[in-house]
Amino acid sequence: MLRIAIDGATRRNGKPDCVAAGAAFIQHINDDGKFSHCVIKTNYEHASTNQRGELLALLTALDYVHAANQEAHIITDSEYLFNAMTKNWCDRWVHNNWKTASNDPVKNADLWREIYHAINRCGEVIFYHIKGHVIPFGRVTADNLLTNDPSGIILLAEAYKKFDVVAPTKQKIIDSAQALSVKNNGFELSDEVFRQYVAANVVADAAATKVVDAADRKA
């Protein structure tokens, strides 16, 4: 099974020279529930938006899922993306010739078309929503850890350590995150799964940030 945390990042969102990136942090999980190895896949584009960054992350993840031919659990902190994938928005858009319920063109239809094609090539894909930035993690530290270990496994270990130290002092944030899980996923995440998803989200966020900064320097 694949556990995949996805996230997007942008620079100068809303401006014509916006740069967006998407990252997928992929953990290969064995039958005993432990991961065997990790990999990070990324994508970016210029003249973009923050929403497109999130969609690039999802498309990158789905391409990997298709190639791996495995069940996947995809974790996102984007409610827009989560709702689109769990409330049959894509099916309705296809039925309406890529128009919304108000008959407006679907925004970012080019990427949504690719996503719709990609997910229909995959096997079972389950989506989970997680609140972003539940624990603080230094941007420079995360960037340095990813430079030293592009797989993300060292950053993941450090995110677990940070969670274990910080979580006892962040009960209000955790309660808020779990309430959001009930709203979107329909249930509270177990303590360990919540910890796993938060740590994976840290890695995906850091990977997207690293890629968008590199792409911005090339602009």
mmCIF file of C-alpha atoms in Angstrom:
data_model
loop_
_atom_site.group_PDB
_atom_site.id
_atom_site.type_symbol
_atom_site.label_atom_id
_atom_site.label_comp_id
_atom_site.label_asym_id
_atom_site.label_seq_id
_atom_site.Cartn_x
_atom_site.Cartn_y
_atom_site.Cartn_z
ATOM 1 C CA MET A 1 0.000 0.000 0.000
ATOM 2 C CA LEU A 2 1.094 3.558 -0.642
ATOM 3 C CA ARG A 3 0.638 6.377 1.873
ATOM 4 C CA ILE A 4 1.028 9.636 -0.028
ATOM 5 C CA ALA A 5 0.987 13.142 1.413
ATOM 6 C CA ILE A 6 0.596 15.876 -1.197
ATOM 7 C CA ASP A 7 0.955 19.633 -1.014
ATOM 8 C CA GLY A 8 1.431 22.669 -3.204
ATOM 9 C CA ALA A 9 3.439 25.863 -2.839
ATOM 10 C CA THR A 10 3.524 29.137 -4.737
ATOM 11 C CA ARG A 11 5.477 32.324 -5.017
ATOM 12 C CA ARG A 12 3.605 35.554 -5.892
ATOM 13 C CA ASN A 13 0.175 33.944 -6.066
ATOM 14 C CA GLY A 14 -2.280 36.129 -7.955
ATOM 15 C CA LYS A 15 0.480 37.749 -10.030
ATOM 16 C CA PRO A 16 1.207 36.978 -13.700
ATOM 17 C CA ASP A 17 4.685 35.719 -12.771
ATOM 18 C CA CYS A 18 3.403 33.297 -10.114
ATOM 19 C CA VAL A 19 5.390 30.055 -9.805
ATOM 20 C CA ALA A 20 3.605 26.975 -8.429
ATOM 21 C CA ALA A 21 4.898 23.561 -7.424
ATOM 22 C CA GLY A 22 3.371 20.313 -6.255
ATOM 23 C CA ALA A 23 5.025 17.581 -4.211
ATOM 24 C CA ALA A 24 4.037 14.023 -3.348
ATOM 25 C CA PHE A 25 5.747 12.329 -0.408
ATOM 26 C CA ILE A 26 5.251 8.609 -1.011
ATOM 27 C CA GLN A 27 5.706 5.919 1.621
ATOM 28 C CA HIS A 28 5.601 2.263 0.600
ATOM 29 C CA ILE A 29 3.821 0.456 3.437
ATOM 30 C CA ASN A 30 4.305 -3.270 4.044
ATOM 31 C CA ASP A 31 1.555 -5.644 5.146
ATOM 32 C CA ASP A 32 2.718 -5.204 8.762
ATOM 33 C CA GLY A 33 2.000 -1.472 8.575
ATOM 34 C CA LYS A 34 5.637 -0.364 8.484
ATOM 35 C CA PHE A 35 7.152 1.511 5.555
ATOM 36 C CA SER A 36 9.884 -0.087 3.482
ATOM 37 C CA HIS A 37 11.073 3.010 1.655
ATOM 38 C CA CYS A 38 10.093 6.554 0.713
ATOM 39 C CA VAL A 39 10.344 8.701 -2.378
ATOM 40 C CA ILE A 40 9.451 12.292 -3.241
ATOM 41 C CA LYS A 41 8.062 13.257 -6.652
ATOM 42 C CA THR A 42 7.550 16.867 -7.686
ATOM 43 C CA ASN A 43 6.310 19.084 -10.495
ATOM 44 C CA TYR A 44 6.141 22.828 -11.125
ATOM 45 C CA GLU A 45 4.989 25.428 -13.626
ATOM 46 C CA HIS A 46 5.308 29.158 -14.246
ATOM 47 C CA ALA A 47 2.423 31.612 -14.747
ATOM 48 C CA SER A 48 0.417 29.520 -12.315
ATOM 49 C CA THR A 49 -1.751 29.759 -9.153
ATOM 50 C CA ASN A 50 -1.912 28.219 -5.694
ATOM 51 C CA GLN A 51 -4.783 25.930 -6.714
ATOM 52 C CA ARG A 52 -2.791 24.667 -9.666
ATOM 53 C CA GLY A 53 0.072 23.839 -7.315
ATOM 54 C CA GLU A 54 -2.241 21.560 -5.327
ATOM 55 C CA LEU A 55 -3.507 19.949 -8.532
ATOM 56 C CA LEU A 56 0.031 19.389 -9.801
ATOM 57 C CA ALA A 57 0.757 17.553 -6.546
ATOM 58 C CA LEU A 58 -2.279 15.320 -6.991
ATOM 59 C CA LEU A 59 -1.521 14.575 -10.617
ATOM 60 C CA THR A 60 2.072 13.686 -9.722
ATOM 61 C CA ALA A 61 0.809 11.324 -7.008
ATOM 62 C CA LEU A 62 -1.731 9.623 -9.284
ATOM 63 C CA ASP A 63 0.858 9.049 -12.002
ATOM 64 C CA TYR A 64 3.008 7.283 -9.420
ATOM 65 C CA VAL A 65 0.061 5.231 -8.125
ATOM 66 C CA HIS A 66 -0.740 4.074 -11.644
ATOM 67 C CA ALA A 67 2.862 3.037 -12.312
ATOM 68 C CA ALA A 68 3.140 1.235 -8.957
ATOM 69 C CA ASN A 69 -0.227 -0.502 -9.401
ATOM 70 C CA GLN A 70 -0.969 -0.430 -5.671
ATOM 71 C CA GLU A 71 -3.752 0.752 -3.392
ATOM 72 C CA ALA A 72 -3.086 4.307 -2.239
ATOM 73 C CA HIS A 73 -4.145 6.499 0.667
ATOM 74 C CA ILE A 74 -3.675 10.143 -0.328
ATOM 75 C CA ILE A 75 -3.471 12.821 2.377
ATOM 76 C CA THR A 76 -4.178 16.453 1.488
ATOM 77 C CA ASP A 77 -4.612 19.651 3.493
ATOM 78 C CA SER A 78 -6.650 21.223 0.658
ATOM 79 C CA GLU A 79 -10.386 21.043 1.325
ATOM 80 C CA TYR A 80 -11.064 22.128 -2.266
ATOM 81 C CA LEU A 81 -9.099 19.196 -3.641
ATOM 82 C CA PHE A 82 -10.475 16.761 -1.053
ATOM 83 C CA ASN A 83 -14.076 17.736 -1.802
ATOM 84 C CA ALA A 84 -13.545 17.497 -5.542
ATOM 85 C CA MET A 85 -12.205 13.965 -5.208
ATOM 86 C CA THR A 86 -14.700 12.658 -2.636
ATOM 87 C CA LYS A 87 -17.944 14.332 -3.682
ATOM 88 C CA ASN A 88 -17.950 13.293 -7.350
ATOM 89 C CA TRP A 89 -17.304 16.811 -8.613
ATOM 90 C CA CYS A 90 -15.211 15.489 -11.505
ATOM 91 C CA ASP A 91 -17.963 13.131 -12.645
ATOM 92 C CA ARG A 92 -20.455 15.997 -12.679
ATOM 93 C CA TRP A 93 -18.034 18.243 -14.553
ATOM 94 C CA VAL A 94 -17.525 15.568 -17.195
ATOM 95 C CA HIS A 95 -21.294 15.054 -17.465
ATOM 96 C CA ASN A 96 -21.753 18.838 -17.868
ATOM 97 C CA ASN A 97 -18.962 19.112 -20.462
ATOM 98 C CA TRP A 98 -16.605 20.695 -17.932
ATOM 99 C CA LYS A 99 -19.078 23.290 -16.727
ATOM 100 C CA THR A 100 -19.994 23.985 -13.102
ATOM 101 C CA ALA A 101 -23.524 23.811 -11.705
ATOM 102 C CA SER A 102 -23.836 27.523 -12.510
ATOM 103 C CA ASN A 103 -22.770 26.771 -16.110
ATOM 104 C CA ASP A 104 -19.393 28.482 -15.749
ATOM 105 C CA PRO A 105 -16.257 26.856 -17.168
ATOM 106 C CA VAL A 106 -14.439 24.732 -14.597
ATOM 107 C CA LYS A 107 -11.302 26.511 -13.435
ATOM 108 C CA ASN A 108 -8.071 24.684 -14.247
ATOM 109 C CA ALA A 109 -9.996 22.271 -16.457
ATOM 110 C CA ASP A 110 -6.796 21.256 -18.260
ATOM 111 C CA LEU A 111 -5.349 19.781 -15.064
ATOM 112 C CA TRP A 112 -8.672 18.380 -13.899
ATOM 113 C CA ARG A 113 -9.019 16.514 -17.192
ATOM 114 C CA GLU A 114 -5.594 14.958 -16.641
ATOM 115 C CA ILE A 115 -6.490 14.094 -13.048
ATOM 116 C CA TYR A 116 -9.778 12.525 -14.111
ATOM 117 C CA HIS A 117 -7.970 10.386 -16.684
ATOM 118 C CA ALA A 118 -5.205 9.512 -14.210
ATOM 119 C CA ILE A 119 -7.438 8.382 -11.365
ATOM 120 C CA ASN A 120 -9.506 6.223 -13.682
ATOM 121 C CA ARG A 121 -6.328 4.339 -14.582
ATOM 122 C CA CYS A 122 -5.593 3.617 -10.904
ATOM 123 C CA GLY A 123 -6.923 0.961 -8.592
ATOM 124 C CA GLU A 124 -8.284 1.869 -5.166
ATOM 125 C CA VAL A 125 -7.433 5.402 -4.072
ATOM 126 C CA ILE A 126 -8.739 6.692 -0.729
ATOM 127 C CA PHE A 127 -8.492 10.361 0.211
ATOM 128 C CA TYR A 128 -8.038 11.823 3.684
ATOM 129 C CA HIS A 129 -8.097 15.445 4.726
ATOM 130 C CA ILE A 130 -5.647 16.716 7.344
ATOM 131 C CA LYS A 131 -5.283 20.207 8.773
ATOM 132 C CA GLY A 132 -2.054 21.787 7.540
ATOM 133 C CA HIS A 133 0.676 23.186 9.792
ATOM 134 C CA VAL A 134 -0.477 21.398 12.947
ATOM 135 C CA ILE A 135 3.070 21.542 14.289
ATOM 136 C CA PRO A 136 5.712 24.185 13.526
ATOM 137 C CA PHE A 137 8.809 23.059 11.664
ATOM 138 C CA GLY A 138 11.638 25.370 10.615
ATOM 139 C CA ARG A 139 11.733 26.019 6.887
ATOM 140 C CA VAL A 140 15.528 26.233 6.692
ATOM 141 C CA THR A 141 15.951 23.085 8.763
ATOM 142 C CA ALA A 142 13.494 21.194 6.559
ATOM 143 C CA ASP A 143 15.216 22.406 3.400
ATOM 144 C CA ASN A 144 18.632 21.322 4.676
ATOM 145 C CA LEU A 145 17.324 17.883 5.675
ATOM 146 C CA LEU A 146 15.828 17.371 2.202
ATOM 147 C CA THR A 147 19.103 18.472 0.603
ATOM 148 C CA ASN A 148 20.980 15.857 2.621
ATOM 149 C CA ASP A 149 18.318 13.186 2.110
ATOM 150 C CA PRO A 150 16.054 13.740 -0.935
ATOM 151 C CA SER A 151 13.934 10.692 -0.011
ATOM 152 C CA GLY A 152 12.448 12.607 2.933
ATOM 153 C CA ILE A 153 12.963 9.798 5.433
ATOM 154 C CA ILE A 154 15.250 11.828 7.707
ATOM 155 C CA LEU A 155 12.892 14.804 7.652
ATOM 156 C CA LEU A 156 10.007 12.445 8.450
ATOM 157 C CA ALA A 157 11.874 11.113 11.489
ATOM 158 C CA GLU A 158 12.549 14.652 12.676
ATOM 159 C CA ALA A 159 8.896 15.587 12.136
ATOM 160 C CA TYR A 160 7.877 12.664 14.355
ATOM 161 C CA LYS A 161 10.274 13.862 17.047
ATOM 162 C CA LYS A 162 8.938 17.408 16.798
ATOM 163 C CA PHE A 163 5.361 16.178 16.990
ATOM 164 C CA ASP A 164 6.088 14.158 20.138
ATOM 165 C CA VAL A 165 7.642 17.205 21.821
ATOM 166 C CA VAL A 166 5.139 19.806 20.660
ATOM 167 C CA ALA A 167 1.810 17.911 20.647
ATOM 168 C CA PRO A 168 1.290 17.981 24.442
ATOM 169 C CA THR A 169 1.361 21.807 24.291
ATOM 170 C CA LYS A 170 -0.910 22.098 21.221
ATOM 171 C CA GLN A 171 -4.073 20.367 22.404
ATOM 172 C CA LYS A 172 -6.366 23.132 21.107
ATOM 173 C CA ILE A 173 -4.822 22.869 17.634
ATOM 174 C CA ILE A 174 -5.051 19.079 17.714
ATOM 175 C CA ASP A 175 -8.688 19.242 18.830
ATOM 176 C CA SER A 176 -9.388 21.665 15.974
ATOM 177 C CA ALA A 177 -7.638 19.354 13.512
ATOM 178 C CA GLN A 178 -9.628 16.366 14.726
ATOM 179 C CA ALA A 179 -12.877 18.344 14.462
ATOM 180 C CA LEU A 180 -11.940 19.108 10.867
ATOM 181 C CA SER A 181 -11.297 15.411 10.311
ATOM 182 C CA VAL A 182 -14.768 14.594 11.589
ATOM 183 C CA LYS A 183 -16.245 17.214 9.260
ATOM 184 C CA ASN A 184 -14.399 15.999 6.169
ATOM 185 C CA ASN A 185 -13.371 12.382 6.741
ATOM 186 C CA GLY A 186 -16.396 11.526 8.874
ATOM 187 C CA PHE A 187 -14.379 10.390 11.898
ATOM 188 C CA GLU A 188 -11.515 11.263 14.211
ATOM 189 C CA LEU A 189 -8.171 9.815 13.242
ATOM 190 C CA SER A 190 -6.567 7.508 15.777
ATOM 191 C CA ASP A 191 -3.705 9.095 17.726
ATOM 192 C CA GLU A 192 -1.052 7.182 15.783
ATOM 193 C CA VAL A 193 -2.611 7.736 12.354
ATOM 194 C CA PHE A 194 -3.008 11.440 13.167
ATOM 195 C CA ARG A 195 0.689 11.567 14.100
ATOM 196 C CA GLN A 196 1.636 9.780 10.872
ATOM 197 C CA TYR A 197 -0.449 12.094 8.691
ATOM 198 C CA VAL A 198 0.799 15.274 10.362
ATOM 199 C CA ALA A 199 4.435 14.196 9.983
ATOM 200 C CA ALA A 200 3.921 13.216 6.342
ATOM 201 C CA ASN A 201 2.251 16.580 5.701
ATOM 202 C CA VAL A 202 5.360 18.320 7.054
ATOM 203 C CA VAL A 203 7.503 16.493 4.490
ATOM 204 C CA ALA A 204 5.153 17.196 1.575
ATOM 205 C CA ASP A 205 4.951 20.872 2.497
ATOM 206 C CA ALA A 206 8.732 21.158 2.772
ATOM 207 C CA ALA A 207 9.266 19.345 -0.535
ATOM 208 C CA ALA A 208 6.824 21.634 -2.362
ATOM 209 C CA THR A 209 8.499 24.680 -0.828
ATOM 210 C CA LYS A 210 11.953 23.488 -1.855
ATOM 211 C CA VAL A 211 10.843 22.859 -5.437
ATOM 212 C CA VAL A 212 8.991 26.150 -5.849
ATOM 213 C CA ASP A 213 12.012 28.076 -4.555
ATOM 214 C CA ALA A 214 14.299 26.275 -7.015
ATOM 215 C CA ALA A 215 11.859 26.900 -9.876
ATOM 216 C CA ASP A 216 11.575 30.551 -8.899
ATOM 217 C CA ARG A 217 15.325 30.961 -9.110
ATOM 218 C CA LYS A 218 15.204 29.630 -12.677
ATOM 219 C CA ALA A 219 12.481 32.073 -13.705
#
